[in-house]
Amino acid sequence: MKDPKPRQVKVGISRRDFMKLAGITGLTAWMMEKGLTWKDLFNMASDSLADPINVIWTGNGWCGGNTIAFIDAMNPAVEDVITQVTINLQPITLRAPSIANLGNVNLVYHPILMPQDNMAYPTMEAALAGVFDPYVLVVEGTMYDEFGLYYQKPKDSFWCSAGRTPSGNVLLCDEFVFNLMKRAALVYATGACATYGGIPSTTNGLGQRSPTYTMGMLDDPYRGILGFPAYIHEVYQKGLGYFRGEQVIDEDIYAVTNSPYNTAYPGPSYHWLSTLKQPIVAIAADPPAGDWIMRTLVAGVLYARGLGPAPSESLDVFNRPKYFYGNETHQNCPRAGFFAQGIFAKNFGDPQCTYSQGCKGTEANSPAPLLGWVGGVGGCTRGGVCIACTAPGFPDLYEPFYAPPNAPTLPSTTLLAAAVGAGIVVGVGSYYLSRRRGKPTIPKAKGVS
């Protein structure tokens, strides 16, 4: 006769809740009420992968390109990672985890992929109450100067809304992201817009800010733009965080997570830390390939489970993961051999090095030529030129895209020789621009110390 199967205990308690209960009095009475033994409790506590790591994905000033890339990911695919979704604040299991040790990953909120609307405010409130701990916050799209730090808009107007509050008032994207940052275990900025501001934050050729005064999550030291954490810190310090008579930026985001407000290069937003004491991670590009997004998120989930290294251990100076952005785009390019020989394309479509056609691969970091786009196929540099969309300063420092670079980053003799070979004139003006790019400034708001 076969041994009976172990009793399956379903009491609606997570491992985290059990650990909390184990530290308080009255546990024995609770066990008796539920009809549980100590062995039952041990089995519940040992199943650490049953508790999901939650993902909250916000869309702000966005085109949805990163979401499309996210859906197109193949290695791993979305269905390999996301095992649950949340509908009306209730988790629904889609499938069993298929990646070893990753456990359940619950997509709590996504403004495009979620099947219901009007959930921004309830999701924010539940997150602030700790319902989704631990959660990973993914920010897509630019943030806005809603509070007049740079530009005073007409009263009660706004740039970006995430939804409505229960009273029917606008829930600002700034307010939504600000509150979600308070309890986030990890924060990821995906795409050129969310990382350093991208095209919406153009400075008109380094002359002036865009009319909407948009910004990324991280400071752009080349264009002198503060990132979102530093921006809302300044807003709070100046008492500007009000919208329609209500104070919506009601805390210093640095004080909430005990983060240092450090203005050292490349700027104060790089020094803000999440509840796990991790900086904002930049998944840079316009947009990045889906596999870059998925693999970076998986690495973060494994860290949150205590099974992988901290994200901060593998970031470059601009908070990009070195395993993707550790090399220049040029170093990953299959045309690099032509570059070394001084053989350059004369027309678009030629197989030789496209440095002469405007490629900025020597000034940007990405794995695009090596990894391709979907399933290793395609990608921006397979037929075109690199426009440096993974770098701070994009697009202003790298325009015009399809023209030879203004100058190599002197005094690199290799690039100087390449420039001469490609017929690029290196003059005094272009040398000044290259020096300007090489010595960026710390972002600073007008009138802000």
Coordinates of C-alpha atoms in Angstrom, one line a residue, residues 21-273:
L21 CA 4.1 35.4 12.8
A22 CA 7.0 33.2 14.0
G23 CA 8.4 36.3 15.8
I24 CA 5.3 37.1 17.8
T25 CA 3.4 35.6 20.7
G26 CA 0.1 33.6 20.1
L27 CA 1.6 31.5 17.3
T28 CA 0.5 28.2 19.0
A29 CA -3.1 29.5 19.3
W30 CA -3.0 30.5 15.6
M31 CA -1.7 27.0 14.6
M32 CA -4.5 25.3 16.6
E33 CA -7.1 27.5 14.9
K34 CA -5.9 26.5 11.5
G35 CA -5.3 22.9 12.4
L36 CA -1.6 23.0 11.6
T37 CA 1.4 21.2 12.9
W38 CA 4.9 22.5 13.3
K39 CA 5.8 20.3 10.3
D40 CA 3.2 22.0 8.2
L41 CA 4.6 25.4 9.2
F42 CA 8.2 24.3 8.3
N43 CA 7.1 23.2 4.9
M44 CA 5.3 26.5 4.3
A45 CA 8.4 28.5 5.4
S46 CA 10.8 26.4 3.3
D47 CA 8.9 27.1 0.1
S48 CA 10.6 30.5 -0.5
L49 CA 9.9 30.4 -4.2
A50 CA 6.2 30.4 -3.7
D51 CA 6.2 34.0 -2.8
P52 CA 6.3 36.2 -5.9
I53 CA 8.6 39.0 -6.7
N54 CA 6.2 41.6 -8.0
V55 CA 6.8 43.9 -11.0
I56 CA 5.2 47.3 -11.4
W57 CA 5.7 48.8 -14.8
T58 CA 4.9 52.5 -15.3
G59 CA 4.4 54.4 -18.6
N60 CA 5.0 58.1 -18.5
G61 CA 6.0 60.2 -21.5
W62 CA 6.4 57.2 -23.7
C63 CA 5.8 55.7 -27.1
G64 CA 5.5 52.1 -25.8
G65 CA 8.6 51.0 -27.7
N66 CA 10.1 49.3 -24.6
T67 CA 6.9 47.4 -24.0
I68 CA 7.0 46.2 -27.6
A69 CA 10.6 45.1 -27.1
F70 CA 9.6 43.4 -23.8
I71 CA 6.9 41.4 -25.5
D72 CA 9.3 40.5 -28.4
A73 CA 11.9 39.1 -26.0
M74 CA 12.9 35.5 -26.8
N75 CA 15.8 34.6 -24.5
P76 CA 14.2 34.5 -22.1
A77 CA 10.6 35.2 -23.3
V78 CA 7.9 36.9 -21.3
E79 CA 6.2 33.6 -20.7
D80 CA 9.4 32.1 -19.3
V81 CA 9.5 34.8 -16.6
I82 CA 6.1 36.1 -15.8
T83 CA 4.1 33.4 -14.0
Q84 CA 1.3 35.5 -12.5
V85 CA -0.6 38.6 -13.2
T86 CA -2.7 40.8 -10.9
I87 CA -6.3 41.7 -11.7
N88 CA -8.2 44.0 -9.4
L89 CA -5.4 43.5 -6.8
Q90 CA -5.8 39.7 -6.9
P91 CA -2.9 37.5 -8.2
I92 CA -3.8 35.0 -10.9
T93 CA -1.4 32.2 -11.7
L94 CA -0.7 31.6 -15.4
R95 CA 1.8 28.8 -15.3
A96 CA 4.5 27.2 -13.1
P97 CA 7.9 28.8 -13.0
S98 CA 10.2 27.4 -15.8
I99 CA 13.5 29.0 -14.9
A100 CA 15.3 27.3 -12.0
N101 CA 15.3 29.3 -8.7
L102 CA 13.5 32.3 -10.3
G103 CA 10.2 31.4 -8.7
N104 CA 7.0 33.2 -9.3
V105 CA 7.2 36.6 -10.9
N106 CA 3.9 38.6 -10.8
L107 CA 3.2 41.4 -13.2
V108 CA 1.1 43.6 -10.9
Y109 CA 0.7 46.6 -13.1
H110 CA 1.3 47.6 -16.7
P111 CA -0.7 50.4 -18.4
I112 CA -0.8 48.6 -21.8
L113 CA -0.7 44.9 -20.9
M114 CA -3.1 44.9 -18.0
P115 CA -6.7 43.9 -18.8
Q116 CA -8.4 46.5 -16.6
D117 CA -8.3 50.2 -16.2
N118 CA -8.6 52.6 -13.3
M119 CA -6.0 50.6 -11.3
A120 CA -3.2 53.1 -11.1
Y121 CA -4.3 54.7 -7.8
P122 CA -5.3 51.4 -6.1
T123 CA -2.0 49.8 -7.1
M124 CA -0.1 52.8 -5.7
E125 CA -2.0 52.7 -2.5
A126 CA -1.5 48.9 -2.1
A127 CA 2.2 49.3 -2.8
L128 CA 2.5 52.0 -0.2
A129 CA 0.8 49.7 2.3
G130 CA 3.4 47.0 1.7
V131 CA 1.0 44.6 -0.1
F132 CA 3.4 44.0 -3.0
D133 CA 6.7 43.8 -1.1
P134 CA 9.1 43.0 -2.5
Y135 CA 8.5 44.7 -5.8
V136 CA 10.6 45.8 -8.8
L137 CA 9.7 49.2 -10.3
V138 CA 10.2 49.6 -14.0
V139 CA 10.0 53.1 -15.4
E140 CA 9.4 53.6 -19.1
G141 CA 9.2 57.1 -20.7
T142 CA 10.3 60.5 -19.6
M143 CA 9.2 62.4 -16.4
Y144 CA 8.0 66.0 -16.4
D145 CA 8.5 69.3 -14.6
E146 CA 4.9 69.3 -13.2
F147 CA 5.8 71.6 -10.3
G148 CA 7.4 74.6 -11.9
L149 CA 11.0 74.1 -10.9
Y150 CA 12.0 75.3 -14.4
Y151 CA 8.8 76.5 -16.0
Q152 CA 5.5 77.8 -14.5
K153 CA 2.6 76.2 -16.4
P154 CA -1.0 77.5 -16.3
K155 CA -2.6 76.7 -12.9
D156 CA -4.0 73.2 -12.5
S157 CA -2.6 72.1 -15.9
F158 CA -0.4 69.0 -16.2
W159 CA 1.8 67.2 -18.7
C160 CA 1.2 63.5 -17.8
S161 CA -1.5 61.6 -16.0
A162 CA -1.4 58.0 -14.8
G163 CA -5.1 57.9 -14.0
R164 CA -7.5 59.3 -11.4
T165 CA -7.7 59.4 -7.7
P166 CA -10.9 58.2 -5.9
S167 CA -12.1 61.8 -5.8
G168 CA -11.7 62.1 -9.5
N169 CA -8.6 64.3 -9.5
V170 CA -5.7 63.7 -11.8
L171 CA -3.1 61.3 -10.6
L172 CA 0.1 62.8 -11.9
C173 CA 2.7 60.5 -13.4
D174 CA 5.3 62.3 -11.2
E175 CA 3.2 61.5 -8.1
F176 CA 2.7 57.9 -9.2
V177 CA 6.4 57.1 -9.7
F178 CA 7.5 59.2 -6.7
N179 CA 5.3 57.1 -4.3
L180 CA 6.2 53.8 -5.9
M181 CA 9.9 54.6 -5.5
K182 CA 9.5 54.8 -1.7
R183 CA 9.1 51.0 -1.2
A184 CA 10.6 49.6 -4.4
A185 CA 13.2 46.9 -3.8
L186 CA 14.8 47.7 -7.2
V187 CA 14.2 50.4 -9.7
Y188 CA 14.9 50.0 -13.5
A189 CA 14.8 52.7 -16.1
T190 CA 14.3 51.2 -19.5
G191 CA 14.8 53.1 -22.8
A192 CA 16.6 56.3 -23.8
C193 CA 13.7 58.5 -22.5
A194 CA 13.5 56.9 -19.0
T195 CA 17.3 56.7 -18.5
Y196 CA 18.7 60.1 -19.5
G197 CA 15.8 61.9 -21.1
G198 CA 16.3 60.9 -24.7
I199 CA 14.7 62.8 -27.6
P200 CA 11.8 64.4 -25.5
S201 CA 14.5 66.1 -23.4
T202 CA 16.4 67.6 -26.4
T203 CA 18.2 70.8 -25.6
N204 CA 18.0 72.2 -29.1
G205 CA 21.6 71.6 -29.9
L206 CA 22.7 72.2 -26.3
G207 CA 21.1 75.6 -26.4
Q208 CA 18.0 75.3 -24.2
R209 CA 15.6 72.8 -22.6
S210 CA 12.6 71.4 -24.4
P211 CA 9.2 73.2 -23.8
T212 CA 8.0 70.3 -21.5
Y213 CA 11.3 70.2 -19.5
T214 CA 11.3 66.5 -19.5
M215 CA 13.9 64.4 -17.8
G216 CA 15.0 60.8 -17.3
M217 CA 15.4 58.9 -14.1
L218 CA 19.1 59.6 -14.1
D219 CA 21.0 62.9 -14.6
D220 CA 22.4 63.7 -18.0
P221 CA 25.7 65.4 -17.3
Y222 CA 26.3 66.2 -20.9
R223 CA 23.2 68.2 -21.3
G224 CA 23.0 69.5 -17.7
I225 CA 19.6 67.8 -16.9
L226 CA 18.8 66.6 -13.4
G227 CA 17.3 63.2 -13.1
F228 CA 13.9 62.5 -11.5
P229 CA 15.1 61.7 -7.9
A230 CA 17.2 64.9 -7.8
Y231 CA 14.3 66.9 -9.4
I232 CA 11.7 65.9 -6.8
H233 CA 14.2 66.4 -4.0
E234 CA 14.6 70.0 -5.1
V235 CA 10.8 70.3 -5.6
Y236 CA 10.3 69.2 -2.0
Q237 CA 13.1 71.4 -0.6
K238 CA 11.6 74.4 -2.3
G239 CA 8.0 73.6 -1.2
L240 CA 6.8 73.3 -4.8
G241 CA 5.2 69.8 -4.6
Y242 CA 1.5 70.9 -4.8
F243 CA -1.1 70.1 -7.4
R244 CA -4.6 71.6 -7.2
G245 CA -4.0 72.6 -3.6
E246 CA -2.8 69.2 -2.4
Q247 CA 0.8 68.5 -1.5
V248 CA 1.6 65.4 -3.6
I249 CA 5.4 65.5 -3.2
D250 CA 5.2 65.3 0.6
E251 CA 8.6 63.7 1.5
D252 CA 12.2 64.0 0.5
I253 CA 12.7 60.9 -1.7
Y254 CA 16.3 60.7 -0.5
A255 CA 15.3 60.7 3.2
V256 CA 12.6 58.1 2.7
T257 CA 15.1 55.4 1.8
N258 CA 18.0 56.9 3.7
S259 CA 19.9 57.7 0.5
P260 CA 22.8 60.2 0.2
Y261 CA 22.1 63.4 -1.8
N262 CA 25.5 63.5 -3.4
T263 CA 26.1 65.9 -6.3
A264 CA 29.4 64.1 -7.3
Y265 CA 29.7 63.2 -11.0
P266 CA 27.7 62.1 -12.9
G267 CA 25.0 63.7 -10.7
P268 CA 22.8 63.2 -7.6
S269 CA 20.3 60.9 -9.1
Y270 CA 23.0 58.2 -9.5
H271 CA 23.4 58.2 -5.7
W272 CA 19.7 57.6 -4.8
L273 CA 19.1 54.1 -3.4

